[in-house]
mmCIF file of C-alpha atoms in Angstrom:
data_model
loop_
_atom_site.group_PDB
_atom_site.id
_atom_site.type_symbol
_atom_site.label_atom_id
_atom_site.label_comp_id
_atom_site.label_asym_id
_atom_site.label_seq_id
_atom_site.Cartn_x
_atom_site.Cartn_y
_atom_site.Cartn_z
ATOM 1 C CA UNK I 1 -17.820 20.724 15.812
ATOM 2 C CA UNK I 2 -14.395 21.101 16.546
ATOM 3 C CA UNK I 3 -12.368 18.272 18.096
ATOM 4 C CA UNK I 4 -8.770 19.038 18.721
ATOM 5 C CA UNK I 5 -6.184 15.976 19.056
ATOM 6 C CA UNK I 6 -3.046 16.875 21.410
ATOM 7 C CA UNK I 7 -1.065 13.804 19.953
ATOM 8 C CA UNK I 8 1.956 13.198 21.935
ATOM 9 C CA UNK I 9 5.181 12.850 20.601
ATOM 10 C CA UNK I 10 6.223 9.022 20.925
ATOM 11 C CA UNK I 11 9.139 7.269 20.138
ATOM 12 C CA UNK I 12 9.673 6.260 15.979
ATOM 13 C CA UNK I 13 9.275 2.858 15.129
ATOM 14 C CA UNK I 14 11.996 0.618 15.117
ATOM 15 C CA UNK I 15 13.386 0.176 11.309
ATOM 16 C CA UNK I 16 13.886 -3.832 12.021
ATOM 17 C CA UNK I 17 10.902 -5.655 10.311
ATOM 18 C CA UNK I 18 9.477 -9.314 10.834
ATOM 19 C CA UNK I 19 12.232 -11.805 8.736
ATOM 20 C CA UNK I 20 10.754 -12.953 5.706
ATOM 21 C CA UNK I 21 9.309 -16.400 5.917
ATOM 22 C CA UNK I 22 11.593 -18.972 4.921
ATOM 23 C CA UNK I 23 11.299 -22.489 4.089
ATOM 24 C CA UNK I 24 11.647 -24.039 7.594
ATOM 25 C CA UNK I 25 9.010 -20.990 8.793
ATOM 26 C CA UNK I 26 6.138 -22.821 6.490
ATOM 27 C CA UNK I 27 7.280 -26.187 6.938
ATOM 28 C CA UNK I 28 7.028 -25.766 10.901
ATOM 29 C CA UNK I 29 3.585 -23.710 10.783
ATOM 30 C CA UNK I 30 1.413 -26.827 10.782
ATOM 31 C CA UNK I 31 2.473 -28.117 13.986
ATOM 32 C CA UNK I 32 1.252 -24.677 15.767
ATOM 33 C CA UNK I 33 -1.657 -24.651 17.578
ATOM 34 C CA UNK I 34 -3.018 -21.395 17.655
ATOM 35 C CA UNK I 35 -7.415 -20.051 16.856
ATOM 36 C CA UNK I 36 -7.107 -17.710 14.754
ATOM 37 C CA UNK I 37 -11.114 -17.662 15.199
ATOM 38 C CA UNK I 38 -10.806 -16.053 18.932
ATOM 39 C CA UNK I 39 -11.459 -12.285 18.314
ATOM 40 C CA UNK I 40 -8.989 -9.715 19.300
ATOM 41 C CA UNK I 41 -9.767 -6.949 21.683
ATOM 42 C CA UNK I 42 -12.676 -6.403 23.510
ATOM 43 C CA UNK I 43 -15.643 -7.319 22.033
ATOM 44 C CA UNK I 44 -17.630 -4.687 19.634
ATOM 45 C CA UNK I 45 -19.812 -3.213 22.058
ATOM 46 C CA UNK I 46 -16.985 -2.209 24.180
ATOM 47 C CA UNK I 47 -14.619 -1.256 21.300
ATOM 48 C CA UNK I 48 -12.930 1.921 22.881
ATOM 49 C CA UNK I 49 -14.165 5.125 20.378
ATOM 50 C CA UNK I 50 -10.726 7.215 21.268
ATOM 51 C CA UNK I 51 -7.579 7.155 18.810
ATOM 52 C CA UNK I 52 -5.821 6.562 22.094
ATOM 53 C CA UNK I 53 -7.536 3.811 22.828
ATOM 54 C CA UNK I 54 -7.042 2.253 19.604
ATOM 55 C CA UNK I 55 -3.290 2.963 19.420
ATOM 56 C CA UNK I 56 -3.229 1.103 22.782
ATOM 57 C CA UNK I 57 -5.480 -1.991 21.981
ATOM 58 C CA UNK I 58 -2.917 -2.708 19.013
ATOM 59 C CA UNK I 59 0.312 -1.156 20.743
ATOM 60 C CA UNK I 60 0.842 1.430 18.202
ATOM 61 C CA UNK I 61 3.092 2.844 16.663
ATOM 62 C CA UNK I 62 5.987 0.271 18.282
ATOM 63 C CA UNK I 63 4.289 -2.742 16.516
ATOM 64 C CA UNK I 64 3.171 -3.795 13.400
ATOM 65 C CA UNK I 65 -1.024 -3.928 13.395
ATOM 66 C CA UNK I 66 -2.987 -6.849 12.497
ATOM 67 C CA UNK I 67 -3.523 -7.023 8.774
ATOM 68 C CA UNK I 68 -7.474 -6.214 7.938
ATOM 69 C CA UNK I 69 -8.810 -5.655 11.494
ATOM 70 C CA UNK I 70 -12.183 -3.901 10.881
ATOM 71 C CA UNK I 71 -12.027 -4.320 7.368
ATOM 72 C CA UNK I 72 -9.007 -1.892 7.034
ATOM 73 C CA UNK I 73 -7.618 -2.377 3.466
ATOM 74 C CA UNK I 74 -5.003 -5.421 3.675
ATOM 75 C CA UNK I 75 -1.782 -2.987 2.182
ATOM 76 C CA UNK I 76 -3.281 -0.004 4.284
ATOM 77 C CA UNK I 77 -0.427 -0.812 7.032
ATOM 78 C CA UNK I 78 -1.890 1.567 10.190
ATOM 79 C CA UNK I 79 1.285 3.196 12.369
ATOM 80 C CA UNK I 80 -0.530 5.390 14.610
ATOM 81 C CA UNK I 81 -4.372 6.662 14.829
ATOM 82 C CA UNK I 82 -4.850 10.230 15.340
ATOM 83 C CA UNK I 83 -8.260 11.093 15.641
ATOM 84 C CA UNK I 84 -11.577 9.343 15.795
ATOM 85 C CA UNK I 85 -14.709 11.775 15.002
ATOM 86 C CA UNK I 86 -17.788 10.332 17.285
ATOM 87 C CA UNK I 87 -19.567 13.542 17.035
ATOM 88 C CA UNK I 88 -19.708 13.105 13.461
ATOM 89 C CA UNK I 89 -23.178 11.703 13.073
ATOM 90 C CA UNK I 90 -26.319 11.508 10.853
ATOM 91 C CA UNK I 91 -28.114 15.147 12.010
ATOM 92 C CA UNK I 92 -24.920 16.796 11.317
ATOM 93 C CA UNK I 93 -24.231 18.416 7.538
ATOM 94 C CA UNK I 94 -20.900 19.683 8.470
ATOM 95 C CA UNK I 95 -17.757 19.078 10.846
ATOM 96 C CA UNK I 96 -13.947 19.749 11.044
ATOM 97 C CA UNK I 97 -11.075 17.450 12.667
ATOM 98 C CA UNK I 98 -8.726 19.348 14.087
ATOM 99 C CA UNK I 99 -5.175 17.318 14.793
ATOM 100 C CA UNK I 100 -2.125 18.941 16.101
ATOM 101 C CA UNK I 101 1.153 16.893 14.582
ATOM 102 C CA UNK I 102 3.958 15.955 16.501
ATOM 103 C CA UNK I 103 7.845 16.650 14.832
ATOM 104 C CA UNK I 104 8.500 12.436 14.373
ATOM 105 C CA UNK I 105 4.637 12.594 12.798
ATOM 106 C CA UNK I 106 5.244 15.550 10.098
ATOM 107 C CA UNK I 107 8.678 13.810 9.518
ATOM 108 C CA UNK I 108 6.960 10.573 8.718
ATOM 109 C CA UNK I 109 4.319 11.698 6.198
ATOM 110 C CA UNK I 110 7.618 13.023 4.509
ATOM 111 C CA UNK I 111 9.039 9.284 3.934
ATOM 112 C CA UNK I 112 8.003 7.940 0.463
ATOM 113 C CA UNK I 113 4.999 5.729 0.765
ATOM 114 C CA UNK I 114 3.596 7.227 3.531
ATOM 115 C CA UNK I 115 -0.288 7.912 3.673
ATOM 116 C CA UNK I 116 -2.398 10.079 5.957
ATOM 117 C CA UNK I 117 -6.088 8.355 5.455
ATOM 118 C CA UNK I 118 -9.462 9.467 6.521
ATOM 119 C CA UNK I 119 -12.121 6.513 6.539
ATOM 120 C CA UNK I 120 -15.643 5.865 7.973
ATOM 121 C CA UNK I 121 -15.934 3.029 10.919
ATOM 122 C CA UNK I 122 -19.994 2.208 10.762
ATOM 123 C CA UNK I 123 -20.702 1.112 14.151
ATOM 124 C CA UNK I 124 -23.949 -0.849 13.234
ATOM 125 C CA UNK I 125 -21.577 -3.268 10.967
ATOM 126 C CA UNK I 126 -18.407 -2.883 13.531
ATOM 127 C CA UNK I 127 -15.993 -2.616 10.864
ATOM 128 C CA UNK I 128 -14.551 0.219 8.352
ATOM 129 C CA UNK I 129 -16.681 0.904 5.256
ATOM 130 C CA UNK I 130 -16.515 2.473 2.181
ATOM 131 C CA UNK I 131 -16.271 5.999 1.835
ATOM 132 C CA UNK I 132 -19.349 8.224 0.930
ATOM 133 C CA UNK I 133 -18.600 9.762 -2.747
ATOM 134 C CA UNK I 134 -21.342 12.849 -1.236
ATOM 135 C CA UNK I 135 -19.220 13.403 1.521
ATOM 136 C CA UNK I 136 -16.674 15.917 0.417
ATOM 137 C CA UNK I 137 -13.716 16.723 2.159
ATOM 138 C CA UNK I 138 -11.274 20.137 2.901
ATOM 139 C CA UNK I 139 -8.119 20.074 3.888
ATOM 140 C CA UNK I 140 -6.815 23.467 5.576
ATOM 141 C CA UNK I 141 -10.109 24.791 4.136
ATOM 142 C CA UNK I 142 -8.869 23.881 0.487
ATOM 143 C CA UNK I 143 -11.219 21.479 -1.395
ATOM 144 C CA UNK I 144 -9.769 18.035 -1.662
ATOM 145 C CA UNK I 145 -10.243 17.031 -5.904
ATOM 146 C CA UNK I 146 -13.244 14.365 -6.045
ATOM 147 C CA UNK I 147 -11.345 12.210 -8.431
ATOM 148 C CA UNK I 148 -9.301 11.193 -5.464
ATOM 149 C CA UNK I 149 -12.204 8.889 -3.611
ATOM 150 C CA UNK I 150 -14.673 9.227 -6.234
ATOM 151 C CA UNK I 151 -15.060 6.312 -8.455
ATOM 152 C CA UNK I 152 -15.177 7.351 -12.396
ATOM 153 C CA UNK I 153 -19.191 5.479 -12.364
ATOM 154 C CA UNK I 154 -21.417 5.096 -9.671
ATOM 155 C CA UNK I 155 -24.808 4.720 -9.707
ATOM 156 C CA UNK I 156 -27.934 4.338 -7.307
ATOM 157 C CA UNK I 157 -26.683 0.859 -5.875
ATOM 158 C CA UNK I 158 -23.114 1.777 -5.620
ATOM 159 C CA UNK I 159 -22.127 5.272 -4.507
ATOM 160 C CA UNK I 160 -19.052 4.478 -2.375
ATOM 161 C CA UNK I 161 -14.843 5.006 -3.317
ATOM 162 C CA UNK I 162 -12.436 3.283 -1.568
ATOM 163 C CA UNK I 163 -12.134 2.271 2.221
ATOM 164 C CA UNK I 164 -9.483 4.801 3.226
ATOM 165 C CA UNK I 165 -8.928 8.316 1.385
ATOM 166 C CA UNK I 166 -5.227 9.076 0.766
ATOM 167 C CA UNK I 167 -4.712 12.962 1.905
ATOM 168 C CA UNK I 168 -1.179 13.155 2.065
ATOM 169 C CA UNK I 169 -1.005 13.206 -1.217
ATOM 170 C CA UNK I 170 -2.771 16.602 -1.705
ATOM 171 C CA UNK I 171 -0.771 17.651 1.465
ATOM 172 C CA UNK I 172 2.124 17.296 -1.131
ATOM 173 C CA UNK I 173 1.055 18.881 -3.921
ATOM 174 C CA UNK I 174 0.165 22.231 -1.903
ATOM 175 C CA UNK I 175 3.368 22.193 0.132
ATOM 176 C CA UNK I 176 2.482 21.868 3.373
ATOM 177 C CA UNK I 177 5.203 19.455 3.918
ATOM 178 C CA UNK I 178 7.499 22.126 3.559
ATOM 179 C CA UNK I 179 8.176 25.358 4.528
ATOM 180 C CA UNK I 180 4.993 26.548 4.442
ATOM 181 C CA UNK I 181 2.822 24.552 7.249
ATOM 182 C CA UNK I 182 2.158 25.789 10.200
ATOM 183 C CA UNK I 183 3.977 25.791 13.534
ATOM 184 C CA UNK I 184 2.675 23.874 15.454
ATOM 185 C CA UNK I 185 1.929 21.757 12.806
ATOM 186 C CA UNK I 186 -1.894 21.281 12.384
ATOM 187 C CA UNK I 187 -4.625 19.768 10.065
ATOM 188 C CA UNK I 188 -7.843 20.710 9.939
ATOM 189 C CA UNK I 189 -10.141 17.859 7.704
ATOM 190 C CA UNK I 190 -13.335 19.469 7.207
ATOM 191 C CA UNK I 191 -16.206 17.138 5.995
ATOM 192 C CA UNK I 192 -19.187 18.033 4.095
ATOM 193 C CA UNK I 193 -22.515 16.200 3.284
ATOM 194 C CA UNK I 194 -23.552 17.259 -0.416
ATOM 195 C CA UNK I 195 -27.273 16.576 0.044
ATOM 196 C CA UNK I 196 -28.182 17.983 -2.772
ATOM 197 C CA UNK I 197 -26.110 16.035 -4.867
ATOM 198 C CA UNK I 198 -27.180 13.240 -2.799
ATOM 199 C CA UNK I 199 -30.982 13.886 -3.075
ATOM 200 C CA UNK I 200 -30.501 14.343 -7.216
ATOM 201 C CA UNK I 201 -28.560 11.637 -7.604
ATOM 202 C CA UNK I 202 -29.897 8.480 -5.123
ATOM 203 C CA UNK I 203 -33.435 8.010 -4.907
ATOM 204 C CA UNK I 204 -33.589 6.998 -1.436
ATOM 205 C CA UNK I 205 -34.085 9.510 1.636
ATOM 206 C CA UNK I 206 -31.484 9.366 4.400
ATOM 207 C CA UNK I 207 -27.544 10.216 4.385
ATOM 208 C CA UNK I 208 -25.947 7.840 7.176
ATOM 209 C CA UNK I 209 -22.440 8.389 7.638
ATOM 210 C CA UNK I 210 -20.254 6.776 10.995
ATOM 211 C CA UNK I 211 -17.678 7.876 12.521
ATOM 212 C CA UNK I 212 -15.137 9.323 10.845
ATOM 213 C CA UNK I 213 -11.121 7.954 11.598
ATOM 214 C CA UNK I 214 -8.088 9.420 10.799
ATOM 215 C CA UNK I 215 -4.736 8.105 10.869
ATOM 216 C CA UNK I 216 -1.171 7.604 9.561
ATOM 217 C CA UNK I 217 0.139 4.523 7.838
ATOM 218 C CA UNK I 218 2.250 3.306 4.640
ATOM 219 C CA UNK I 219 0.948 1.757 1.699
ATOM 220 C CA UNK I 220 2.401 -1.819 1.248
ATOM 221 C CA UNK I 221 2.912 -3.626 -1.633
ATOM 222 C CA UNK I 222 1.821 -7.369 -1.968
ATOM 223 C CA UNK I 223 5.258 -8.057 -2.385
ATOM 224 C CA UNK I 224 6.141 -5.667 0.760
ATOM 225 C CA UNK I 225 2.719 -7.193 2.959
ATOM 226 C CA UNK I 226 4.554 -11.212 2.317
ATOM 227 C CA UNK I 227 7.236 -9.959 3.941
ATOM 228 C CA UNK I 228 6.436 -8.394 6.583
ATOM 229 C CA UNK I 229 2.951 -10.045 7.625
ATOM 230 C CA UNK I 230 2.895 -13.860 5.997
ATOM 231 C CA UNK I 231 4.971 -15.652 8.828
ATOM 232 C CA UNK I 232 2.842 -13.404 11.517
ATOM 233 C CA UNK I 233 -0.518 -14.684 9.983
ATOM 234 C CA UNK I 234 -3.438 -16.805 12.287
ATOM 235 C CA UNK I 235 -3.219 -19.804 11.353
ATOM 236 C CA UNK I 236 -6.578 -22.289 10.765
ATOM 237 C CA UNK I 237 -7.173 -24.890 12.586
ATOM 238 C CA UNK I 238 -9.044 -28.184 11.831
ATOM 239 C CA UNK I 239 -12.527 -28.190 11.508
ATOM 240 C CA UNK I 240 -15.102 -29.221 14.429
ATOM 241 C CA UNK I 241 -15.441 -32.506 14.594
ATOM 242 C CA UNK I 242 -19.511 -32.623 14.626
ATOM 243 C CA UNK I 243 -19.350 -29.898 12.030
ATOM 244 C CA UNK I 244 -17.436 -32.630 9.803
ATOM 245 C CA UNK I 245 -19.766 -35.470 11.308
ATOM 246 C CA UNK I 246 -22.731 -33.151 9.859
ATOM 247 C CA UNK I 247 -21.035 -32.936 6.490
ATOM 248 C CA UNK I 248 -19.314 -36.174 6.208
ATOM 249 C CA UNK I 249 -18.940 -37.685 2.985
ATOM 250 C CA UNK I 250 -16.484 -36.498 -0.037
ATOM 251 C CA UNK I 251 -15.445 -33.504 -1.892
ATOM 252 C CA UNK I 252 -13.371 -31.967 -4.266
ATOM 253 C CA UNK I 253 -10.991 -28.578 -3.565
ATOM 254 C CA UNK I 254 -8.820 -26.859 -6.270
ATOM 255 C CA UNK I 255 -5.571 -26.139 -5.825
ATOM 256 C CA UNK I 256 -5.979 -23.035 -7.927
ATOM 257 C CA UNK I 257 -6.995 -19.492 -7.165
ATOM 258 C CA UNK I 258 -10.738 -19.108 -7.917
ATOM 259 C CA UNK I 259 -9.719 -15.585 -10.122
ATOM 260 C CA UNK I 260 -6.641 -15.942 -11.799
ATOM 261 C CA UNK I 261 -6.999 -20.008 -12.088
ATOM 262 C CA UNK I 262 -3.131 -20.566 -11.111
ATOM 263 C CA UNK I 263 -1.911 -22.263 -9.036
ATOM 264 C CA UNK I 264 -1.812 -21.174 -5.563
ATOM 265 C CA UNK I 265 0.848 -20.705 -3.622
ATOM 266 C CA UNK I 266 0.143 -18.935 -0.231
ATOM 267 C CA UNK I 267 -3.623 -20.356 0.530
ATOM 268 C CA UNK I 268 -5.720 -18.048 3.032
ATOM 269 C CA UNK I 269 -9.259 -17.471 3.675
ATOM 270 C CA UNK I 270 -11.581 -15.810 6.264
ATOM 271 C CA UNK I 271 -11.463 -15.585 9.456
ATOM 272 C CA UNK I 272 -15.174 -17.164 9.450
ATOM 273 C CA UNK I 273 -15.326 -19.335 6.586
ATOM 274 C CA UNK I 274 -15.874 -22.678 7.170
ATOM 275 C CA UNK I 275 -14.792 -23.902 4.133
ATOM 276 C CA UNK I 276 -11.940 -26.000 2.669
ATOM 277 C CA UNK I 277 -11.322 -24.415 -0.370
ATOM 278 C CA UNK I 278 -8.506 -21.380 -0.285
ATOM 279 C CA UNK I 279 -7.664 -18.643 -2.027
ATOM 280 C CA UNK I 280 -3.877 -17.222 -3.170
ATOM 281 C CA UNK I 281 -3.067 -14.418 -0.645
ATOM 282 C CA UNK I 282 -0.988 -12.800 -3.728
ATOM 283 C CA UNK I 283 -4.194 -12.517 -5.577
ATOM 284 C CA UNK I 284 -5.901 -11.112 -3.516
ATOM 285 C CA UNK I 285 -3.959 -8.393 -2.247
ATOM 286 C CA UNK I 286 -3.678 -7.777 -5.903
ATOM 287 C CA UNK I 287 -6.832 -7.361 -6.549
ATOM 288 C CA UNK I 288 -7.637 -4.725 -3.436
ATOM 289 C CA UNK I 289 -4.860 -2.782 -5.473
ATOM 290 C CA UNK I 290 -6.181 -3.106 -8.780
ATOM 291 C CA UNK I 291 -9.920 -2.773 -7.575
ATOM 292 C CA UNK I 292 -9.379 -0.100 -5.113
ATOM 293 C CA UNK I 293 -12.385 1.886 -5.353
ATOM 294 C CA UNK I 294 -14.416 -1.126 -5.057
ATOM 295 C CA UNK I 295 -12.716 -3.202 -3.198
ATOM 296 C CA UNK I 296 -14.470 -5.453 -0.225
ATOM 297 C CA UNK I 297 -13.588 -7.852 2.403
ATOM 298 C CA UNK I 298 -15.467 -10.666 0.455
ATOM 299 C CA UNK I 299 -14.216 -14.232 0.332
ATOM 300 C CA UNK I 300 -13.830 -15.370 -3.312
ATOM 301 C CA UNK I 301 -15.168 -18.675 -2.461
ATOM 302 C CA UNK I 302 -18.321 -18.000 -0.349
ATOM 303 C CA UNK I 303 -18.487 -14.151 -0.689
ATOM 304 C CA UNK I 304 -19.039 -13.647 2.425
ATOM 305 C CA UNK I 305 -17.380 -10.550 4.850
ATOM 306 C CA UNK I 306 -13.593 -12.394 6.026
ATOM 307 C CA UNK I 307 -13.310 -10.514 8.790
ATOM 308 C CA UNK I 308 -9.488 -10.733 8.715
ATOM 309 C CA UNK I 309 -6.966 -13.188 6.795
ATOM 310 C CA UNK I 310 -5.783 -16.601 8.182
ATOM 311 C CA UNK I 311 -3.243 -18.746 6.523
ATOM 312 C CA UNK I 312 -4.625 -22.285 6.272
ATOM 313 C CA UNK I 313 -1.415 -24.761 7.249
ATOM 314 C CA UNK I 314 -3.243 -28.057 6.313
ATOM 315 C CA UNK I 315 -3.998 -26.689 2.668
ATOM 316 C CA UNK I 316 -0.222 -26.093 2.413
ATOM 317 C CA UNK I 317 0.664 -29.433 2.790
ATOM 318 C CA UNK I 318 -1.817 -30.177 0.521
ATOM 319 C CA UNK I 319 0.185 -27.987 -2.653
ATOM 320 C CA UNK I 320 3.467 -29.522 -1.251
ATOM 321 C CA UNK I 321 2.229 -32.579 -1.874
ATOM 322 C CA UNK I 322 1.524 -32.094 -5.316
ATOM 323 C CA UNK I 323 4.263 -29.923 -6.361
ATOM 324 C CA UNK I 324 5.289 -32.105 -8.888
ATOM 325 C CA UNK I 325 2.348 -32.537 -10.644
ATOM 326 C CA UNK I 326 1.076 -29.087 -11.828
ATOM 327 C CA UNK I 327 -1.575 -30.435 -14.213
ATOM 328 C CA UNK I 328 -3.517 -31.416 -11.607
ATOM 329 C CA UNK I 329 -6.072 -28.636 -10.278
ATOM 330 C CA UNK I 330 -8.060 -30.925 -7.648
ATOM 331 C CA UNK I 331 -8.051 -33.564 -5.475
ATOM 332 C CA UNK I 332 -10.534 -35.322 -3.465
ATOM 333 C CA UNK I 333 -11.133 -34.843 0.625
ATOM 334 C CA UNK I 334 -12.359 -37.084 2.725
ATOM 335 C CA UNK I 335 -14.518 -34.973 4.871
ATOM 336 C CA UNK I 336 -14.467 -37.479 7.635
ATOM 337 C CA UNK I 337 -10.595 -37.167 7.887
ATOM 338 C CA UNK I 338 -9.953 -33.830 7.227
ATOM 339 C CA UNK I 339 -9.470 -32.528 10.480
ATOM 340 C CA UNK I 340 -6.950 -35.304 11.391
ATOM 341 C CA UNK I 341 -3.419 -33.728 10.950
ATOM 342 C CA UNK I 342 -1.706 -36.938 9.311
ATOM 343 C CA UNK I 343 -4.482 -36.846 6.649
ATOM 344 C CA UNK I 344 -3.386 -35.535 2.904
ATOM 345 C CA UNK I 345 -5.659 -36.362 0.124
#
C-alpha cells in the first residue's frame, strides 16, 4: 500500500507566541465563563480521517493546537499533520507512507527541537494510543533502532512504547537533512508487523493496530508548555447543581499534588472528572517526560482517561487563599456551596 501525500507548501508560522500568564491573567480567569466540557470538532463518528482535514479542524500550522486532543502527549506540540494511514489495518502485515516535503517543512525539521512523529489513532477508543513495540518501522528502507519506541521491559500485559515515535531524530543521524535527501524531498515510513515475535512473545492471538498518523511538531518543555498554553487553558466550571444536591454534605481536598505531595501551584484536571480535588499541571507534564514510554492520559486522582487538561479557576482561589499558611495541606468543602462563586472554604 502506497499512499502518497502532495503536502502543499503553506505559509511558516508566525514566531509571536501566546504572552505568558501574568498575575492579573489568573486573577481575572475566575470571572470567565467558558465549558471546557463541550467537545471540540465534530463528534467521533464524523472525525474527518484526512491529514487535511485535521490540519483544518485545528487551523494548522497558523495556530497553536489544543494541548492533549486525542490523547496526543501534552509537550508533543502538533504544527502540521502530514499523513493519516486508513488503509493500514488489521489483515495487513506490511505498508509504506509515502510523504512528499515541502521547502518551509524540510527547513523546519532542521530547527532544534523539532520532531517528525509517527503514532497510532485506535478508532474503537477515538483517541491516540500507545505504540505497538511488534510493529517495526523503516525509514527510506533503513531499519529504525528498536530502542527508540521500545521500552527496556515489557511483558504480556504491557507491550506498548510511547504515544508518538520521534523519527527525526534518526533522519539526523543518517543525514538526510543535508545534502544528501532527495529532491523533491520525500519520506517513505514503512511499517512492519513482527508476528512472530508477537506470537512468541504474547500469548494471546490477534495483532490490532489503527491507523497510523504522521506529523510534524516540537517537543515542549513544561517550562516552554506554561508559557505558551496555561493562559489558553478551558477553564472548569462549577459543578451541577443536582449533581452537588446528590452529594451534598462535606469533604476534604488537598492542596497538594497527589505525587510529589507539594504544594500545588497550577491545579488542573480532566476534562471529565467530576471531582474537586486537582492536580499540579507542572507535575504532571513532568511526569509524561520522565515516564515517557509509559505514559497515559490518566487522572492522578480518579485514574480515569482526562480526555484533555482544564485549569480549575475556583481551586485557585482556593491556594490564594491560603498562601500564607503552607503547613496546611487541606481544607474542608462544603459540597452544598461549592458551586457558588463567592464560596472559599
Amino acid at each position: 500500500v502506497h499512499i502518497c501525500i502532495d503536502t502543499p507548501q503553506v505559509p511558516k508560522r508566525g514566531t509571536n507566541l501566546p504572552p505568558s500568564p501574568s498575575a492579573a491573567v489568573l486573577a481575572s480567569i475566575g470571572t470567565k465563563k467558558l465549558n471546557p466540557f463541550a467537545k471540540p470538532g465534530p463528534a467521533p463518528s464524523l472525525l474527518p480521517s484526512s491529514a487535511h482535514n485535521w490540519n483544518q479542524l485545528h487551523n494548522l500550522p497558523e495556530k497553536l493546537m489544543i494541548p492533549g486532543w486525542k490523547g496526543i502527549p501534552p509537550l508533543c506540540e502538533v504544527k502540521e499533520f502530514l499523513a493519516i494511514s486508513t488503509d493500514w489495518v488489521n489483515e495487513r502485515k506490511a505498508a509504506d507512507i509515502v510523504v512528499q516535503l515541502a521547502a518551509d517543512q524540510v527547513a523546519f525539521l532542521q530547527q532544534p527541537h523539532a520532531c517528525l512523529w509517527i503514532g497510532e489513532y485506535s478508532q474503537s477508543l477515538e483517541r491516540m494510543v500507545r505504540w505497538n513495540i511488534f510493529t517495526r518501522v523503516t525509514l527510506n528502507d533503513l531499519g529504525v533502532p528498536r530502542d527508540m519506541y521500545c521500552p527496556k521491559k515489557f511483558n504480556l500485559r504491557q507491550y506498548f512504547g510511547p504515544v508518538f515515535v520521534d523519527l527525526n531524530e534518526f533522519l539526523r543521524t543518517n543525514e538526510w537533512l543535508g545534502a544528501a535527501r532527495p529532491n523533491p524531498p520525500s519520506l517513505r515510513i514503512g511499517l512492519h508487523k513482527d508476528l512472530d515475535g508477537f506470537k512468541q512473545t504474547i500469548s494471546k492471538s490477534g495483532f490490532e493496530f489503527g491507523s497510523a498518523v504522521v506529523c510534524l511538531g516540537t517537543q515542549l518543555t513544561p517550562e516552554e508548555f506554561i508559557q505558551r498554553h496555561l493562559s489558553h487553558l478551558p477553564l472548569t466550571k462549577p459543578h451541577d447543581e443536582d449533581e452537588v444536591a446528590v452529594t451534598g454534605g462535606t469533604t476534604k481536598i488537598s492542596l497538594r499534588d497527589p505525587l510529589t505531595f507539594t504544594r500545588i501551584v497550577h491545579p488542573v484536571k480532566g476534562a471529565r472528572c467530576k471531582h474537586i480535588a486537582c492536580c499540579d499541571l507542572e507535575t504532571f507534564l513532568r511526569m509524561s517526560v520522565e515516564m515517557r514510554n509509559t505514559f497515559e492520559w490518566k487522572c492522578q486522582v480518579c485514574c480515569e482517561f482526562m480526555c484533555g487538561i482544564v485549569y480549575d479557576t475556583k481551586f485557585k482561589r482556593v491556594l490564594e487563599k491560603y498562601a500564607g499558611h503552607p503547613s496546611t495541606s487541606e481544607v474542608v468543602v462544603d459540597l452544598m456551596r461549592w458551586q457558588d462563586e463567592e464560596y472559599l472554604p
